[in-house]
Short mmCIF file of C-alpha atoms in Angstrom, two decimals:
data_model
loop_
_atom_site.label_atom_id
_atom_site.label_comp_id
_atom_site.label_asym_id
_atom_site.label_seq_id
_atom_site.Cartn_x
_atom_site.Cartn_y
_atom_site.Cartn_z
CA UNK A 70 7.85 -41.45 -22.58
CA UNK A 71 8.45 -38.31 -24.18
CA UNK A 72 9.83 -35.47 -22.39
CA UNK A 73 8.59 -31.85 -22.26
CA UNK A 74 10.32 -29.28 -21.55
CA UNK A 75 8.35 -26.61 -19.37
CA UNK A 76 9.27 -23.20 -17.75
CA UNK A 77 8.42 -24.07 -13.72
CA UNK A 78 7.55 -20.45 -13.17
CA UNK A 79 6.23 -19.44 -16.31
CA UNK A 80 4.15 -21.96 -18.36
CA UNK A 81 2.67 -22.20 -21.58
CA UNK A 82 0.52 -19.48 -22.31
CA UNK A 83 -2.45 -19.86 -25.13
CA UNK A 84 -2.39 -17.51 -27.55
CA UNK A 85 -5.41 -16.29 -26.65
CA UNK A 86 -4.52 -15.44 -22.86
CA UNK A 87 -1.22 -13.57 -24.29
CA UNK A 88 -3.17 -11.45 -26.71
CA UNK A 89 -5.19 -10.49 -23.46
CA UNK A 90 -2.05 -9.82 -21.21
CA UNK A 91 -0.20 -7.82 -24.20
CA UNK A 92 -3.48 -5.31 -24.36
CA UNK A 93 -3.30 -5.34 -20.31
CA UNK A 94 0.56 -4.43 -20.40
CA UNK A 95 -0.29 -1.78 -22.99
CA UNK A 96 -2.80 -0.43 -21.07
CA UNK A 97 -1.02 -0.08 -17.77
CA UNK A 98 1.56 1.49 -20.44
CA UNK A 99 -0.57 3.91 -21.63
CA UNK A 100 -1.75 4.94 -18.20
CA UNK A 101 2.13 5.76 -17.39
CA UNK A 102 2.74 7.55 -20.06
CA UNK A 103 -0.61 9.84 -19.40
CA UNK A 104 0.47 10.27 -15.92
CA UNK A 105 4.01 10.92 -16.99
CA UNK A 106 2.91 14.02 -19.16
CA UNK A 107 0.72 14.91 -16.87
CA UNK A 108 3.15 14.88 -13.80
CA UNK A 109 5.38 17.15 -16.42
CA UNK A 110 2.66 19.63 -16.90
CA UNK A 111 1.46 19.90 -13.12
CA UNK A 112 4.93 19.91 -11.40
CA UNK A 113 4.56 20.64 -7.61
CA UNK A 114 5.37 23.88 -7.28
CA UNK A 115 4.87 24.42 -3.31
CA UNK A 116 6.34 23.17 -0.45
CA UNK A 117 5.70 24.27 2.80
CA UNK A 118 9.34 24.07 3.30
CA UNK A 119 12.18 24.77 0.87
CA UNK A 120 14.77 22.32 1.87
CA UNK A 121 16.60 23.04 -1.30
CA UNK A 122 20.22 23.72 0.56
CA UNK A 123 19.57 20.36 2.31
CA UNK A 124 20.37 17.13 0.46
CA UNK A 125 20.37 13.39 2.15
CA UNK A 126 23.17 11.78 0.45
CA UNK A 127 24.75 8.19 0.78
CA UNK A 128 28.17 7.68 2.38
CA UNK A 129 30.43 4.55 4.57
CA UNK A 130 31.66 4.73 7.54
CA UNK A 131 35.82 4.06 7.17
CA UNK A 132 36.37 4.58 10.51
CA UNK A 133 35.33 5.95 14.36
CA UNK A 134 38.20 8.56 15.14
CA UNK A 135 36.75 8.62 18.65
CA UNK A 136 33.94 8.11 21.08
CA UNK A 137 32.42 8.99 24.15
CA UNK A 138 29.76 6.41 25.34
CA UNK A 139 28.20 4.80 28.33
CA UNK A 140 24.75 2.14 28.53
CA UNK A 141 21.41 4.15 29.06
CA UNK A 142 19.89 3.50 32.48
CA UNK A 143 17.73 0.83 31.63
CA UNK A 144 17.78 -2.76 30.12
CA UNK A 145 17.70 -1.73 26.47
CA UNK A 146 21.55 -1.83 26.15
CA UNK A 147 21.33 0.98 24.20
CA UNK A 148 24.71 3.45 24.10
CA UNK A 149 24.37 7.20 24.75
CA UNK A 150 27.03 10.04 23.98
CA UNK A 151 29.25 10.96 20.79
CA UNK A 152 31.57 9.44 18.37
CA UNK A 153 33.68 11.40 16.02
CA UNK A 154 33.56 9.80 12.58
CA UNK A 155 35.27 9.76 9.08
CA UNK A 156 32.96 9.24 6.15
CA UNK A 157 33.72 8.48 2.67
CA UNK A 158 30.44 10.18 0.64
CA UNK A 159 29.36 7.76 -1.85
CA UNK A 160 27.08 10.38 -3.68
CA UNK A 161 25.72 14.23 -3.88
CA UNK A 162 28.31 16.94 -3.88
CA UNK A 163 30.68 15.86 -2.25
CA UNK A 164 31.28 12.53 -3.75
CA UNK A 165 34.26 11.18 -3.32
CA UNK A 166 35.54 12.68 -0.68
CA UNK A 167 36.22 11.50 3.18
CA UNK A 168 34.42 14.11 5.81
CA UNK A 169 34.42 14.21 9.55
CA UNK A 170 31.44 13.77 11.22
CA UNK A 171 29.93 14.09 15.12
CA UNK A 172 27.27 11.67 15.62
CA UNK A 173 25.30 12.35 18.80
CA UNK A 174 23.63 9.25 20.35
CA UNK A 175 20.92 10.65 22.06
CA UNK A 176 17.60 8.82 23.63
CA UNK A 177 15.45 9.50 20.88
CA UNK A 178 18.09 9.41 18.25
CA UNK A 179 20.32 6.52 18.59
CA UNK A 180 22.29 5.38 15.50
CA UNK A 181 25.77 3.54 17.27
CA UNK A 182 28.22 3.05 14.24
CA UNK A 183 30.92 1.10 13.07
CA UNK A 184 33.62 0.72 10.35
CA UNK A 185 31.85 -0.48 6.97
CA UNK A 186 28.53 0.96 8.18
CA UNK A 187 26.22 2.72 5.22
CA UNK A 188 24.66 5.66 6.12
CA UNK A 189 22.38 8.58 5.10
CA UNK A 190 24.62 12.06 5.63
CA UNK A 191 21.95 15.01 5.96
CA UNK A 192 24.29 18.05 4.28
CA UNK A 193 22.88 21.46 5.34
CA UNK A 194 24.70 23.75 2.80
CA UNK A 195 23.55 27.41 2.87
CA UNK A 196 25.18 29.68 0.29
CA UNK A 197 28.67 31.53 1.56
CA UNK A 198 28.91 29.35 4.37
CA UNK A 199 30.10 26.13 5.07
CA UNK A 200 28.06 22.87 5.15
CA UNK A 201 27.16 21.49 8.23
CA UNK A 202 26.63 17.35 7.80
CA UNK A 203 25.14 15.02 10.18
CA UNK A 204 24.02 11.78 10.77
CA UNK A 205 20.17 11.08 9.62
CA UNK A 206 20.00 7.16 9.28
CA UNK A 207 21.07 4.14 8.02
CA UNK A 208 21.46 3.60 4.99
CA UNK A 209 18.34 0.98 4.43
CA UNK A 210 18.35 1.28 0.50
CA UNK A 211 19.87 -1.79 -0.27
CA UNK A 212 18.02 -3.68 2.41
CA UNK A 213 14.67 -2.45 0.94
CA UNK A 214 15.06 -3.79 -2.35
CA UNK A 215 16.73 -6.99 -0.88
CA UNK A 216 13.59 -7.99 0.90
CA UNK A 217 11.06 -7.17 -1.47
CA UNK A 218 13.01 -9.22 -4.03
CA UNK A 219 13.10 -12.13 -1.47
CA UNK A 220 9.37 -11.27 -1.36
CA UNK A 221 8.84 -11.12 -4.85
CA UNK A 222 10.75 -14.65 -4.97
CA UNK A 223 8.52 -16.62 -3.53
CA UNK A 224 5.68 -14.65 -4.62
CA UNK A 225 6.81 -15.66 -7.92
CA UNK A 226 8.05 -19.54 -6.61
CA UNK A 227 4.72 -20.63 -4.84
CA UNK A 228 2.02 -18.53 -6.90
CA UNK A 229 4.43 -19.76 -10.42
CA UNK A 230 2.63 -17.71 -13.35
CA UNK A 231 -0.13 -16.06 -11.31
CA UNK A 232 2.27 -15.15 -8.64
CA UNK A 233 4.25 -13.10 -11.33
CA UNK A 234 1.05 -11.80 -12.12
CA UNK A 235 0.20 -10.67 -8.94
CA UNK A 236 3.08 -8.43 -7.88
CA UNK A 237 2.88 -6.72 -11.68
CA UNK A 238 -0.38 -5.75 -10.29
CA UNK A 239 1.43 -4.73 -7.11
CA UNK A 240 3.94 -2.31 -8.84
CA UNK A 241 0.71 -0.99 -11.18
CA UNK A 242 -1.07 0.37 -7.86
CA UNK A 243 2.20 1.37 -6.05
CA UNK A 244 2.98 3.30 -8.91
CA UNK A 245 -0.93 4.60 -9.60
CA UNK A 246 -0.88 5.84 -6.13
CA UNK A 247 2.62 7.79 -5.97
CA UNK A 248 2.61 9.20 -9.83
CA UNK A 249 -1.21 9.27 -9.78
CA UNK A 250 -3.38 9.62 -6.67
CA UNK A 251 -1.19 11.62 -4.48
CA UNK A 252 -0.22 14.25 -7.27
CA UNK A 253 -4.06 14.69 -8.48
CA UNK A 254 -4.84 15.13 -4.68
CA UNK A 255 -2.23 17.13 -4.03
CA UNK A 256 -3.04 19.92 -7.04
CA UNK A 257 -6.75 20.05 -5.63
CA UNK A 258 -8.40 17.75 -7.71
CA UNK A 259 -11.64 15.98 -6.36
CA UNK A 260 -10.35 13.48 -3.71
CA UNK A 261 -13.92 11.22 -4.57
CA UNK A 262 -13.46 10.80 -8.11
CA UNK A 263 -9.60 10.42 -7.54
CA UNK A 264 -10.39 7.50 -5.24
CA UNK A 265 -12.65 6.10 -7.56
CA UNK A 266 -10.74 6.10 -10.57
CA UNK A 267 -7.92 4.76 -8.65
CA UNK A 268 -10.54 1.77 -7.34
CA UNK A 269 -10.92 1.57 -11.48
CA UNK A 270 -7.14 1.38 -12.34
CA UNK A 271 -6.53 -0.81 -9.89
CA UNK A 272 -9.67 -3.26 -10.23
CA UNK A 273 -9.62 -3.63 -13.52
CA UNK A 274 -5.71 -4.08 -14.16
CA UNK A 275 -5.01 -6.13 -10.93
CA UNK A 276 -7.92 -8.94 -11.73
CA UNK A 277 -7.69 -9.37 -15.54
CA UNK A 278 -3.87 -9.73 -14.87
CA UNK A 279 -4.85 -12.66 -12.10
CA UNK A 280 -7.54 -13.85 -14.36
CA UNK A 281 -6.94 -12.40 -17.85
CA UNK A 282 -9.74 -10.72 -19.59
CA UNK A 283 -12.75 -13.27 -18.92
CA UNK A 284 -16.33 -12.97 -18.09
CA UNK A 285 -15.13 -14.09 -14.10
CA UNK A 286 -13.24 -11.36 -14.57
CA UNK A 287 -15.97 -8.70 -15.19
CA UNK A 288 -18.22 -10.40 -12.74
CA UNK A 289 -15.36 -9.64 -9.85
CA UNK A 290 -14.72 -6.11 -11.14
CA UNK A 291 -18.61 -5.41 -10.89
CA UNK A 292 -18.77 -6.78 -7.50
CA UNK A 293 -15.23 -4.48 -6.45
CA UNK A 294 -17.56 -1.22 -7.85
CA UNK A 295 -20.39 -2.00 -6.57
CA UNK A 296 -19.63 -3.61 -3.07
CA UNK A 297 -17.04 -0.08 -2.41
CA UNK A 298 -20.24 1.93 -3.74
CA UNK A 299 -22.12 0.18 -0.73
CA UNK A 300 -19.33 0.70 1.76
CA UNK A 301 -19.28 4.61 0.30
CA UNK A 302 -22.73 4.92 2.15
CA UNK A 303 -21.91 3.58 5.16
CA UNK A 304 -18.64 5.64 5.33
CA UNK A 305 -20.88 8.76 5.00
CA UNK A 306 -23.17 7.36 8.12
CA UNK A 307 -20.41 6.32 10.14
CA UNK A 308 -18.28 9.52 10.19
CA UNK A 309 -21.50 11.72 10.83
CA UNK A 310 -22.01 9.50 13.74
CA UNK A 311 -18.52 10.11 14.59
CA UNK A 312 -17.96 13.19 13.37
CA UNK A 313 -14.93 12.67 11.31
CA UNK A 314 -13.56 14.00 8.39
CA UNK A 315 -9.82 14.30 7.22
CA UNK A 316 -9.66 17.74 9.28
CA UNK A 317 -9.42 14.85 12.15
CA UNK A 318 -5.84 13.87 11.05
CA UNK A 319 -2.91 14.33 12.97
CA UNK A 320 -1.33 16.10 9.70
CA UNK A 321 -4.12 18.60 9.44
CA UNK A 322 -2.59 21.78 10.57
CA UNK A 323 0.08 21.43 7.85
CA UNK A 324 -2.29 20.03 5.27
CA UNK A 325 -4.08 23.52 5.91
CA UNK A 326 -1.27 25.18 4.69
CA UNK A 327 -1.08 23.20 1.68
CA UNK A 328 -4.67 23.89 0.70
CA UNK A 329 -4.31 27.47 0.76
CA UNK A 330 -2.59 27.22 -1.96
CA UNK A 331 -3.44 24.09 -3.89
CA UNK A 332 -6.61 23.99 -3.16
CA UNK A 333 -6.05 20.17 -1.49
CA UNK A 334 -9.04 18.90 -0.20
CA UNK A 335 -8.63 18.00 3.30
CA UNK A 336 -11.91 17.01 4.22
CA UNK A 337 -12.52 14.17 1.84
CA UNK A 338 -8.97 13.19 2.34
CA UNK A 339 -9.93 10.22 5.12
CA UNK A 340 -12.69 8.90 2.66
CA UNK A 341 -9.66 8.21 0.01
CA UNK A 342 -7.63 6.18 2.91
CA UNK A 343 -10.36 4.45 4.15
CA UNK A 344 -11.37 2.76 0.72
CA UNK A 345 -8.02 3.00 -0.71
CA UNK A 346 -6.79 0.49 2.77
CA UNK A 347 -9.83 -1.73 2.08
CA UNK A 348 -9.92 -2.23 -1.33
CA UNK A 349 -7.64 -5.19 -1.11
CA UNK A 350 -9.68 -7.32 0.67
CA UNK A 351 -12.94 -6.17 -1.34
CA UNK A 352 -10.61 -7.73 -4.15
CA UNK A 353 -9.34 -11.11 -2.60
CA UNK A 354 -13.07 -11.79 -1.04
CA UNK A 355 -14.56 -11.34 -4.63
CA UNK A 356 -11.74 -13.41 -6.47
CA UNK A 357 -11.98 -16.00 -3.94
CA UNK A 358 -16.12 -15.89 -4.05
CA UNK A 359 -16.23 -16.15 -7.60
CA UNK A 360 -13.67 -18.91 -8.26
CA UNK A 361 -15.60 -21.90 -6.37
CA UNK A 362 -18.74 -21.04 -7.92
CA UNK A 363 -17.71 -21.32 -11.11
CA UNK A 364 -16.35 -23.99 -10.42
CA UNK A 365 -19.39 -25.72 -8.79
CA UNK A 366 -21.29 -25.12 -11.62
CA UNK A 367 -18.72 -26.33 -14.29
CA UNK A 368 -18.88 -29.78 -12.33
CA UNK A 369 -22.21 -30.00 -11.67
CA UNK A 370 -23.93 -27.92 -14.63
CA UNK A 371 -27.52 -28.75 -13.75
CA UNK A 372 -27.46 -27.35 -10.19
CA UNK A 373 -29.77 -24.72 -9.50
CA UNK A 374 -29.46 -21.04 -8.54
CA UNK A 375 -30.28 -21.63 -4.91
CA UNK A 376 -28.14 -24.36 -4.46
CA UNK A 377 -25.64 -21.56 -5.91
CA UNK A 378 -26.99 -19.07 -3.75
CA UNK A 379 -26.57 -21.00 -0.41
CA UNK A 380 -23.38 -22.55 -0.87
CA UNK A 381 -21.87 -18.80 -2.05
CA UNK A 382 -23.26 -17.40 1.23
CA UNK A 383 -21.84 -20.38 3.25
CA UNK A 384 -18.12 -19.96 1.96
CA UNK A 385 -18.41 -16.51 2.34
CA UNK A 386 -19.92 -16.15 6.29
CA UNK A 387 -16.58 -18.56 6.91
CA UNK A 388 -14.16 -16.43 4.97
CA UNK A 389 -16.06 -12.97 6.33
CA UNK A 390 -14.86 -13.79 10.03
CA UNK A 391 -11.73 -14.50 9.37
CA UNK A 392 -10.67 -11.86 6.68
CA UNK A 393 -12.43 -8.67 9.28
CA UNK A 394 -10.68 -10.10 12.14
CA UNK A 395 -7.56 -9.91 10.12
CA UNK A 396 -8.31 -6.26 8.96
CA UNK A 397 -9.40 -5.09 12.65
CA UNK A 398 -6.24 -6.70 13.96
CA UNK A 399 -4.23 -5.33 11.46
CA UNK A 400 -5.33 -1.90 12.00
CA UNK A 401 -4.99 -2.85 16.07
CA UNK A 402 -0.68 -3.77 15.02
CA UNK A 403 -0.06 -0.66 13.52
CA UNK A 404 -1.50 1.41 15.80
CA UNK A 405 -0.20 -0.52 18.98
CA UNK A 406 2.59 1.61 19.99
CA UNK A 407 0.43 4.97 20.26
CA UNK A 408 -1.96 3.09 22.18
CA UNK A 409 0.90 2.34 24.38
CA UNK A 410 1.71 6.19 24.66
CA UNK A 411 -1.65 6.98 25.28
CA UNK A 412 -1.74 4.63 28.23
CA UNK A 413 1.28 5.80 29.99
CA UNK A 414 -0.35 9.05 29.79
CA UNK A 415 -3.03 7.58 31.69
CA UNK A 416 -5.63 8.46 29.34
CA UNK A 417 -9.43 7.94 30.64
CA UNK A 418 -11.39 5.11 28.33
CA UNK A 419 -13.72 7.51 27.23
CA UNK A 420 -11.08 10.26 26.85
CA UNK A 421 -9.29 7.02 24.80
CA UNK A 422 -12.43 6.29 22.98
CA UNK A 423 -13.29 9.57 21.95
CA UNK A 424 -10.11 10.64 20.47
CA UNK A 425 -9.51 11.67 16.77
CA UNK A 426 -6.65 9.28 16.51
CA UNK A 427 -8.81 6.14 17.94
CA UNK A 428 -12.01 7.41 16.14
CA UNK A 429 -9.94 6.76 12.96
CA UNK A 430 -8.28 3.84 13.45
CA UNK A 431 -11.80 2.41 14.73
CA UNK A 432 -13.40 3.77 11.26
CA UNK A 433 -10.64 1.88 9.08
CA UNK A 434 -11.31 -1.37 10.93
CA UNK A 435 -15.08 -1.63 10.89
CA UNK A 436 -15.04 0.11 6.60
CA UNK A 437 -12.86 -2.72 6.00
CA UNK A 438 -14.86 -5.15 7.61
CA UNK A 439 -17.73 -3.94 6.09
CA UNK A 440 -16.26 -4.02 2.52
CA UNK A 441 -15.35 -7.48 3.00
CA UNK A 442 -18.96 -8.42 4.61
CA UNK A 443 -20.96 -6.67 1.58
CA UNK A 444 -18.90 -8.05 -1.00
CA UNK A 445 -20.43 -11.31 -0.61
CA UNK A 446 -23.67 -10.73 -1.58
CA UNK A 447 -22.95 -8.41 -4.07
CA UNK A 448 -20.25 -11.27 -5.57
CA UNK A 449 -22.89 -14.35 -4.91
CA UNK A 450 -25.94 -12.72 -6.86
CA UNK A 451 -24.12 -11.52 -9.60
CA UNK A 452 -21.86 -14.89 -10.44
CA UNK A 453 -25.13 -17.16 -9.63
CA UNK A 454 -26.95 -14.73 -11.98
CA UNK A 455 -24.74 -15.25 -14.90
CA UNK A 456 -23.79 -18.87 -14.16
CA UNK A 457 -27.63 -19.75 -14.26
CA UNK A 458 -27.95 -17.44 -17.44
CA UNK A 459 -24.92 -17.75 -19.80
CA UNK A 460 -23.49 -21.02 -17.67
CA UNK A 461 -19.85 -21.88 -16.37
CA UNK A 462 -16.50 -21.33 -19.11
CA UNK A 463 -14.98 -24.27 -19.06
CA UNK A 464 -11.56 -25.34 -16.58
CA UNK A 465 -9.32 -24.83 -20.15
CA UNK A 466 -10.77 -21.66 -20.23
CA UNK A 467 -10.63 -20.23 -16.65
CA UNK A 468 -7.28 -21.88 -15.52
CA UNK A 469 -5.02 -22.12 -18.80
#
């Protein structure tokens, strides 16, 4: 038997599909390069604080000239006092050379260090006098990229092709959000239309890479615009019954400031979080909708639209409960230690209840519950309408 050889991670690609992933690639291209010009034409040019004496540069520990320490009262095991340090500076200004620092291990900043330690010097270094350095954090830059690219690994090992896929779309909307959304929002542009177009960027670039640029394809990005369009109206009923708006955040007061002289727009500011955190799942509940309809109806061609209809909405009421309770519970994680805080403060339920900071963390659950929930009709109807109209591509089509 003949041999062929075969990339494991990459495979054959038709000719076809790579004419559809070159004009994705230089689309996401062009997008960049807009945003890059733009970003060059609408620097940020206020800061509520001009750290510009300050610089956080990298340096290793060679060696503790002394210390001072004894355990915390408590079972953490944590060490409290000072150690006298020499630093060689691995970057900034003083590159090169080996400084002495004091590094203060205090309760709420506690970074013990040792010989061959990386760390983040903060250099405070006013004109005509002389810089002051201290200890900010580790340094966690290599570890960063380390685990995403164990991440990205086996991303790329398990999902093979489409797993390389998917975290090209992840870089796409990491970078649409930090060159793109936050710069727009920041300059006063119109938070709404920001979100929105992001939702668009994203959609569109994230499913054709998954699925390339296929009439599944358009089906799923139809049901992403349409089912966040529906969640848009229920966002507007839920925070007047709540009486929420992005004044509610925490990082208001300074925000404030910031829109002064921007002209940021703080109000519609939670409205771009809350869609931005559930669009996501609106995505994976209409990918993984669409995909076993189509594929019903490429093995079974003559069954009929409510056969379609009924076995949609029975794959979707299974995955609905289990993709909210994963939202709700992730929203529950990351907001466990301040719930914490706000019981040893012995906070009242409804004083607990009625809180900005529990108001919004209830709002991001139940949007993103609801985005996932209203997706599946929205996905069912459409793919049963044009599977019963223009009828299933077939598996070479969808899955080479």
């Amino acid at each position: 038997m003949k041999k062929t050889s075969r990339n494991l991670l990459i495979p054959n690609i038709p000719k076809k599909k790579l004419l559809a992933y070159t004009l994705i690639a230089a689309a996401a291209l062009a997008v960049f390069l807009f945003l890059w010009l733009w970003n060059s034409s609408h620097p940020v040019d206020y800061l509520i604080y001009d750290s510009q004496t300050i610089s956080y540069d990298k340096g290793k520990v060679v060696e503790v000239l002394n210390e001072e320490l004894q355990k915390e009262n408590d079972t953490s095991g944590r060490m409290l006092g000072t150690q006298r340090i020499l630093v060689q500076m691995k970057s900034g200004a003083q590159k090169g050379r080996q400084i002495e620092i004091n590094n203060v291990l205090s309760t709420a900043h506690n970074i013990p260090l040792s010989p061959g330690d990386s760390i983040i010097v903060k250099v405070d270094a006013p004109e005509n006098a002389e810089p002051f350095y201290s200890v900010y954090n580790y340094d966690r830059t290599g570890g960063t990229i380390l685990i995403s690219i164990i991440f990205l690994l086996f991303l790329v090992f398990v999902g093979k092709s489409k797993g390389l896929r998917s975290a090209l779309g992840i870089a796409f909307t990491l970078l649409l959000i930090l060159f793109g959304l936050l710069p727009m929002l920041y300059h006063g542009y119109s938070p709404v239309l920001c979100c929105f177009g992001t939702i668009l960027l994203t959609s569109t670039v994230c499913l054709s890479l998954l699925s390339g640029i296929t009439q599944r394809t358009l089906i799923n990005l139809a049901s992403v615009l349409l089912g966040t369009g529906a969640v848009s109206l229920f966002y507007l009923l839920f925070t007047a019954l709540l009486n929420l708006s992005g004044y509610n955040y925490e990082e208001a007061e300074e925000l404030l400031v910031v829109s002064q002289n921007t002209g940021l727009g703080i109000g519609e500011l939670l409205f771009v979080g809350v869609m931005v955190s559930s669009l996501g799942a609106v995505m994976d509940m209409t990918m993984s909708l669409s995909s076993p309809l189509f594929e019903m109806k490429s093995l079974k061609p003559e069954i009929k639209a409510r056969e379609l209809i009924d076995s949609g909405f029975r794959i979707g009421r299974d995955m609905s409960g289990t993709m909210s309770q994963t939202l709700i519970l992730a929203f529950i994680g990351s907001s466990l230690t301040a719930m914490l805080v706000l019981r040893s403060y012995g906070v009242h339920f409804n004083q607990f209840l009625s809180s900005d900071y529990m108001a919004i963390e209830i709002l991001h659950g139940i949007i993103g519950g609801m985005s996932v929930i209203l997706s599946i009709p929205v996905t069912v109807l459409l793919s049963t309408w044009f599977l019963c109209k223009h009828g299933a591509p077939s598996r070479k089509e969808r899955y080479s």
